[in-house]
Short mmCIF file of C-alpha atoms and ligand atoms in Angstrom, two decimals:
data_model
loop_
_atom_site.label_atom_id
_atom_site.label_comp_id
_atom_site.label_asym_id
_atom_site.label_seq_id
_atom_site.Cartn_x
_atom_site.Cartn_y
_atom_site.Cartn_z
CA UNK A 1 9.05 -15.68 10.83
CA UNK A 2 8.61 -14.93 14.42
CA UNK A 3 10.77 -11.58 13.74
CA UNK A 4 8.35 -10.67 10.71
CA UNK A 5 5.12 -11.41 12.85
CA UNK A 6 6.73 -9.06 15.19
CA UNK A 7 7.31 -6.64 12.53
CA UNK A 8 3.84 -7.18 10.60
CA UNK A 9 1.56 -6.31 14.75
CA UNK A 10 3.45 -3.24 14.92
CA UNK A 11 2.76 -2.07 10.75
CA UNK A 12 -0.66 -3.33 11.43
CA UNK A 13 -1.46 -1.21 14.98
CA UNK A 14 -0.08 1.80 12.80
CA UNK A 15 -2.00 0.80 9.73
CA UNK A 16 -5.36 0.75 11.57
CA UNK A 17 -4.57 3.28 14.12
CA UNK A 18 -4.04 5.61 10.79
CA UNK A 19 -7.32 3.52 8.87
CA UNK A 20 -10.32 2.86 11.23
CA UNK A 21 -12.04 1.49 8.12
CA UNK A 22 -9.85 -0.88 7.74
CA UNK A 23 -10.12 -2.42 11.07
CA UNK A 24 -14.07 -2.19 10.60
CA UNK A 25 -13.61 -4.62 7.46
CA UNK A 26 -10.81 -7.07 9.14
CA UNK A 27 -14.11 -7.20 12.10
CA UNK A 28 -17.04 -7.58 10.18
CA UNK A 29 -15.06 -10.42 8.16
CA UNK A 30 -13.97 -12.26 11.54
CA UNK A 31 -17.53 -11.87 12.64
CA UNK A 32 -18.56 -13.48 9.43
CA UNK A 33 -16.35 -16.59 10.86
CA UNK A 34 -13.58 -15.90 8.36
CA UNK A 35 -10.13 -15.68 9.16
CA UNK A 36 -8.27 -12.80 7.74
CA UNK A 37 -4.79 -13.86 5.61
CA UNK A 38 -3.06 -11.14 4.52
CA UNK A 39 -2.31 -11.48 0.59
CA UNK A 40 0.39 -8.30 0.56
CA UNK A 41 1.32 -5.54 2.50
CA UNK A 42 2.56 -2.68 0.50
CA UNK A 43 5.06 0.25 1.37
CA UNK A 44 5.69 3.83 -0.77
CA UNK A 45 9.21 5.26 -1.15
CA UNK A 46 10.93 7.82 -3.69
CA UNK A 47 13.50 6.47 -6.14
CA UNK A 48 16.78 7.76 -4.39
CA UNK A 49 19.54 5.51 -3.00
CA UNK A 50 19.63 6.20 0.12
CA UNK A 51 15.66 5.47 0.21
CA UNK A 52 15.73 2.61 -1.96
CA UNK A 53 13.42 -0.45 -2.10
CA UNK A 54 16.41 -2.55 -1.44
CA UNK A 55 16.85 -0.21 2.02
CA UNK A 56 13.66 -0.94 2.85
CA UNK A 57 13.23 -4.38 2.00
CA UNK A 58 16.46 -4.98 4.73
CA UNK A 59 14.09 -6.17 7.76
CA UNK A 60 12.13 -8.56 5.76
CA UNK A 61 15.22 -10.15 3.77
CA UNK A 62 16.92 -10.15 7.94
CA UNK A 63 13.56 -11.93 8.35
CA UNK A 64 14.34 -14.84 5.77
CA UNK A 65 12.23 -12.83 2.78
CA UNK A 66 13.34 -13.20 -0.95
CA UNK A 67 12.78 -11.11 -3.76
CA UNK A 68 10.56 -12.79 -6.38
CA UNK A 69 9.72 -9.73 -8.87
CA UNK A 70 10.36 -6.54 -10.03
CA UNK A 71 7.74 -3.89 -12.07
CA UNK A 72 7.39 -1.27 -13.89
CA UNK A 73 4.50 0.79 -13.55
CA UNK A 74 4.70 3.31 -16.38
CA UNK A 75 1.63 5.71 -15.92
CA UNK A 76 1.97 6.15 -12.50
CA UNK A 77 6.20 6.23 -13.14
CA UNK A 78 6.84 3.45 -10.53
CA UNK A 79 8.94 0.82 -10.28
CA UNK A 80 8.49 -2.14 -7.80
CA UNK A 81 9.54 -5.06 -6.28
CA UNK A 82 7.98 -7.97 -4.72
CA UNK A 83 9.41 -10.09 -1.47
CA UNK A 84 8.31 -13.72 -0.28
CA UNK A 85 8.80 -16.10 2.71
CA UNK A 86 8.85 -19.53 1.66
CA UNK A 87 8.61 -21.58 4.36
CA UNK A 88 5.29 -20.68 5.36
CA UNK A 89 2.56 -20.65 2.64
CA UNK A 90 0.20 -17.95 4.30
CA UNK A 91 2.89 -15.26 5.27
CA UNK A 92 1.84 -12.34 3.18
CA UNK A 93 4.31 -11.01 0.44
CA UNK A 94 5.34 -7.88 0.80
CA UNK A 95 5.30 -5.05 -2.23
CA UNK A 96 7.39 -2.25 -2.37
CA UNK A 97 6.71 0.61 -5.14
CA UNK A 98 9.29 3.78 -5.62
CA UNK A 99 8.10 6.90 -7.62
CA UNK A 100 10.23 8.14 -10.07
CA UNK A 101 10.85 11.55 -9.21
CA UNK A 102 13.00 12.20 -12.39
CA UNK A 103 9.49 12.10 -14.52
CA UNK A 104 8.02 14.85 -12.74
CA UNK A 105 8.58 18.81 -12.59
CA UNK A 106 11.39 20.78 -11.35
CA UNK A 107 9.27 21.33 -8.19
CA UNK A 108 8.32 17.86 -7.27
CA UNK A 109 11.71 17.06 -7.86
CA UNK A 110 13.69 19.48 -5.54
CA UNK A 111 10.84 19.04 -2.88
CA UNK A 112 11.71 15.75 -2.73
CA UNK A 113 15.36 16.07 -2.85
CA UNK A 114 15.30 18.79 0.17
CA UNK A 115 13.10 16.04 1.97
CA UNK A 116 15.59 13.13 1.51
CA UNK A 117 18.45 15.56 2.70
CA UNK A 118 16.21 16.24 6.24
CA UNK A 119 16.08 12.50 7.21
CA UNK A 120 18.33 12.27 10.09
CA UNK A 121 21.31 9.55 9.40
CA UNK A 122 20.46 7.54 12.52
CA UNK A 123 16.88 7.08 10.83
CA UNK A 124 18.48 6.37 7.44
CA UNK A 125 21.17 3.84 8.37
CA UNK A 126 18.58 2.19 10.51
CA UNK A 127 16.61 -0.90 9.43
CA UNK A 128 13.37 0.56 11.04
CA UNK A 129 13.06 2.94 8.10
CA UNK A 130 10.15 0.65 7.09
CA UNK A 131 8.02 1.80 9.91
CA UNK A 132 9.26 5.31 10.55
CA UNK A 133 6.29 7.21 9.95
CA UNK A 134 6.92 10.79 8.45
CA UNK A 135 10.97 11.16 8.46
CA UNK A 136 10.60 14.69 7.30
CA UNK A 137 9.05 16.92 10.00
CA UNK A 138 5.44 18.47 9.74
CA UNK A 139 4.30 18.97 6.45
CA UNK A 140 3.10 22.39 4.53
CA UNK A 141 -0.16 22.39 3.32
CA UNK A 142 0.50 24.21 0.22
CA UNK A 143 3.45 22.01 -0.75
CA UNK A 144 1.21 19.03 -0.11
CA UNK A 145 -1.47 20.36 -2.25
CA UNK A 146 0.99 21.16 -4.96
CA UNK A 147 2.70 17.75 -4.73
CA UNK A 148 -1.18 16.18 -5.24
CA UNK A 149 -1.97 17.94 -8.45
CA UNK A 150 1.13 16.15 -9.99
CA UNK A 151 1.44 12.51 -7.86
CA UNK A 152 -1.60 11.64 -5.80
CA UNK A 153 1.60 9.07 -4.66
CA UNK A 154 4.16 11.75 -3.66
CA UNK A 155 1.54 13.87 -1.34
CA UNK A 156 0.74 11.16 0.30
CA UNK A 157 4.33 9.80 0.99
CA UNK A 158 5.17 13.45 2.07
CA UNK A 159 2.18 13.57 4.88
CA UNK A 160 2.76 9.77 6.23
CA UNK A 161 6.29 8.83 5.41
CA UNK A 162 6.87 5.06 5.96
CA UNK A 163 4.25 2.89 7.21
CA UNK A 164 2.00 0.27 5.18
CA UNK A 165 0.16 1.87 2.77
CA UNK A 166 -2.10 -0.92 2.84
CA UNK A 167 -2.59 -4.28 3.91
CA UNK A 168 -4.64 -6.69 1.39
CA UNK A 169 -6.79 -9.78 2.42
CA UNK A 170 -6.14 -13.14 0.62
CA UNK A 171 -9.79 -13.62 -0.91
CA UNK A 172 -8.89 -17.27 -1.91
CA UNK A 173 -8.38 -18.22 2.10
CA UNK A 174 -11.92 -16.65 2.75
CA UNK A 175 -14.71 -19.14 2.91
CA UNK A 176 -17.86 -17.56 2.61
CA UNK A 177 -16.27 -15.11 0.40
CA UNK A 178 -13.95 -16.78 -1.60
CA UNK A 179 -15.25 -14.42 -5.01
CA UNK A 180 -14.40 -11.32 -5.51
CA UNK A 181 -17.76 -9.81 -6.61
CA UNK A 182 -19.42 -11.74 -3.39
CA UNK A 183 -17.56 -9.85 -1.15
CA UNK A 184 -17.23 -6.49 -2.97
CA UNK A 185 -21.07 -6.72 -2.84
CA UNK A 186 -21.21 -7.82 1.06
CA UNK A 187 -18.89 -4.51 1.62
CA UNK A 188 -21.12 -2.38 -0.29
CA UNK A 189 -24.31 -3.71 1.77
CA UNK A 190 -22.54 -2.94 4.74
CA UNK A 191 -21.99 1.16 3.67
CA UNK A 192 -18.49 0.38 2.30
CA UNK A 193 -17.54 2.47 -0.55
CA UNK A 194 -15.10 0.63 -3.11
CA UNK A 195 -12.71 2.01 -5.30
CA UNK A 196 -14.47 2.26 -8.90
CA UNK A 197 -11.31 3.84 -10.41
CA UNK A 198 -11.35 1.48 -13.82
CA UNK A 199 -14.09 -1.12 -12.42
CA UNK A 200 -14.10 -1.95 -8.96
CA UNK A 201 -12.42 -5.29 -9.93
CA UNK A 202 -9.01 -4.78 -11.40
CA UNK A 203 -7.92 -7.74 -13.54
CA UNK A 204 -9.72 -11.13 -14.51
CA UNK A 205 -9.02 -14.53 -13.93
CA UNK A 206 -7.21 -14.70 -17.59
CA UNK A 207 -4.70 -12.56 -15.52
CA UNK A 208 -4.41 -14.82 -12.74
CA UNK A 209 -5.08 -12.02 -10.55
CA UNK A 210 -8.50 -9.93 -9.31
CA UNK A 211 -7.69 -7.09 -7.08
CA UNK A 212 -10.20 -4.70 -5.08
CA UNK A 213 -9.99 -1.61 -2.68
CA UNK A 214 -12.01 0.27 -0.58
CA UNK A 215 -11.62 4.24 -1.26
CA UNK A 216 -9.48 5.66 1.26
CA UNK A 217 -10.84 6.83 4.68
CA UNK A 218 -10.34 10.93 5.67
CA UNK A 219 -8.05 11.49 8.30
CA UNK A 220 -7.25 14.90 9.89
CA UNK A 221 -3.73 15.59 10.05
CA UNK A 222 -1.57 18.41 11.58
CA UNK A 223 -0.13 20.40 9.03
CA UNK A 224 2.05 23.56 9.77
CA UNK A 225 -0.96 26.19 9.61
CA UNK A 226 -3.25 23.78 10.83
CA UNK A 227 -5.21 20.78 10.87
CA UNK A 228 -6.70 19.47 7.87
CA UNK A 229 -9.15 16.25 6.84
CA UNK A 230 -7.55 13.92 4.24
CA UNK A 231 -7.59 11.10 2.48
CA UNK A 232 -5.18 8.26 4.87
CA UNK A 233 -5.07 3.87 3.53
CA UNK A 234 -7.32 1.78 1.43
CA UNK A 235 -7.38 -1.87 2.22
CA UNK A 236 -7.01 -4.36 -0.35
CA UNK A 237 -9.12 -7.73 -1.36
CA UNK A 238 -6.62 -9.86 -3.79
CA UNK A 239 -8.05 -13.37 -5.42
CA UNK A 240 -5.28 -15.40 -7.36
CA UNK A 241 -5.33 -18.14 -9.60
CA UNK A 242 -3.53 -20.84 -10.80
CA UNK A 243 -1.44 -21.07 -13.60
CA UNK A 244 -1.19 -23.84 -16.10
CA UNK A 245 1.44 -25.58 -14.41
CA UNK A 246 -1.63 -25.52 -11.56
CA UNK A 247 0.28 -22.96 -9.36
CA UNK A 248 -1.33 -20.45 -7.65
CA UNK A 249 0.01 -16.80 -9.13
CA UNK A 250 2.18 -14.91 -7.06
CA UNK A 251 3.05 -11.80 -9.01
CA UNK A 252 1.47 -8.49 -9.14
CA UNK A 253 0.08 -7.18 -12.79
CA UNK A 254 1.24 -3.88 -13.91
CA UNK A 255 -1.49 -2.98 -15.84
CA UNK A 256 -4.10 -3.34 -13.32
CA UNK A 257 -2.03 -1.95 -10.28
CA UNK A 258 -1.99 1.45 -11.88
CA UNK A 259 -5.84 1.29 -11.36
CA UNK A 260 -5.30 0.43 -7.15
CA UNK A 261 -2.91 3.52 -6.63
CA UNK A 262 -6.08 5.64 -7.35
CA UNK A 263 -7.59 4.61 -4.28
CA UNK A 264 -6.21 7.13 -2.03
CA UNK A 265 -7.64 10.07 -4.10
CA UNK A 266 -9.89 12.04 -2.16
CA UNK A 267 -13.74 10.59 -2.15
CA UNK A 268 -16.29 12.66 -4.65
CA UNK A 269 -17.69 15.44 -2.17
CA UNK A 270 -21.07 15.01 -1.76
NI1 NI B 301 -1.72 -3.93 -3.32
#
């Protein structure tokens, strides 16, 4: 675990460095006197072997991390796989989606092949791919724009590469706001704008599962002709439940998740 921990400062010291608002939640909530458990953290990649989930999934499994689940997320054409530690209940699992790149236009498809080919092999045989950043050299604006009319998911993955694309507090180890709707409303008191893509809570207890997110924070970011503002991370508020057997749930629900990928669309311009 002590090689995870490692592994989860330096994802979170990129994650916050990259998602100020983040770090202004995480605050406020310590301030509150609760301490912050991290439900998931959750990494991007494109469907290609030599990027696979399995490829990035190598530090964690190194780490004593087993796979528990796989997904299918059919409207956003993801799949997905889910990683836990056993021996230590509060150790956040870790969820890693791949787009399908197959689904999508001739474009999206060749930009993403041609961006796979410019990973250097050092970076690729490596098992810090997980926390390489942007593998692929400074992006195009117009190729990014492109990308974001057909995959919110792919632009983003083409500007920041691999890092966490968000971390997600464990609402059942909060005190004061162990429910959902408490805390959603506590954000929104405190100028937080959530993520009301499908209802601002995704799921229901039925589902074991209740998931929120704040909308993503703007970030600028050096393109080749220049510097522009957009949107970076969400963070992520996760309540579970416990099954009949009296288990808490551990698993992820397609349905709902396809709401929480939203969450890095750009804010309504006001
Ligand atoms: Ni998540």
């Amino acid at each position: 675990m002590i090689k995870a921990q490692k592994l989860f400062d330096q994802l979170w010291h990129d994650y916050i460095s990259q998602n100020p608002e983040a770090k202004r939640v995480y605050d406020l909530l310590v301030s509150e006197g609760e301490t912050v458990v991290n439900d998931h953290i959750a990494f991007r990649t494109f469907d290609d072997p030599r990027i696979s989930i399995d490829i990035l999934a190598k530090p964690f499994i190194d780490a004593g991390y087993e796979y528990k689940g796989d997904y299918v997320f059919e409207e956003k054409k993801l799949v997905a796989k889910h990683y836990e530690y056993k021996p230590f209940r509060d150790a956040p699992r870790i969820f890693i989606s791949a787009l399908q790149p197959k689904y999508f236009s001739p474009f999206l498809q060749t930009s993403v092949a041609e961006l796979i080919d410019r990973i250097p092999e050092k970076i690729l045989d490596a098992s810090s791919l997980i926390h390489a950043g942007n593998v692929w050299g400074t992006p195009e604006y117009d190729t990014y724009l492109k990308l974001k009319e057909e995959s919110e998911y792919a632009a983003w993955l083409y500007v920041y590469g691999f890092r966490a694309n968000h971390f997600t507090v464990s609402i059942n180890a909060l005190k004061k706001y162990n429910d959902i709707y408490v805390l959603n409303q506590f954000l929104k008191d405190q100028g937080f704008v959530l993520n009301a893509s499908g209802g601002e809570v995704k799921g229901t207890p039925e589902e074991l599962l209740e998931q929120s997110s704040t909308k993503a924070g703007k970030l600028d970011v050096q393109f080749k002709k220049g510097v522009f503002n957009i949107p970076s991370c969400y963070y992520e508020f996760a309540r579970r439940y416990p099954d009949q057997t009296g288990k808490l749930y551990g698993g992820f629900i397609a349905k709902s998740a396809d709401k929480i990928f939203e969450s890095t669309d750009n804010l309504p311009e006001n």
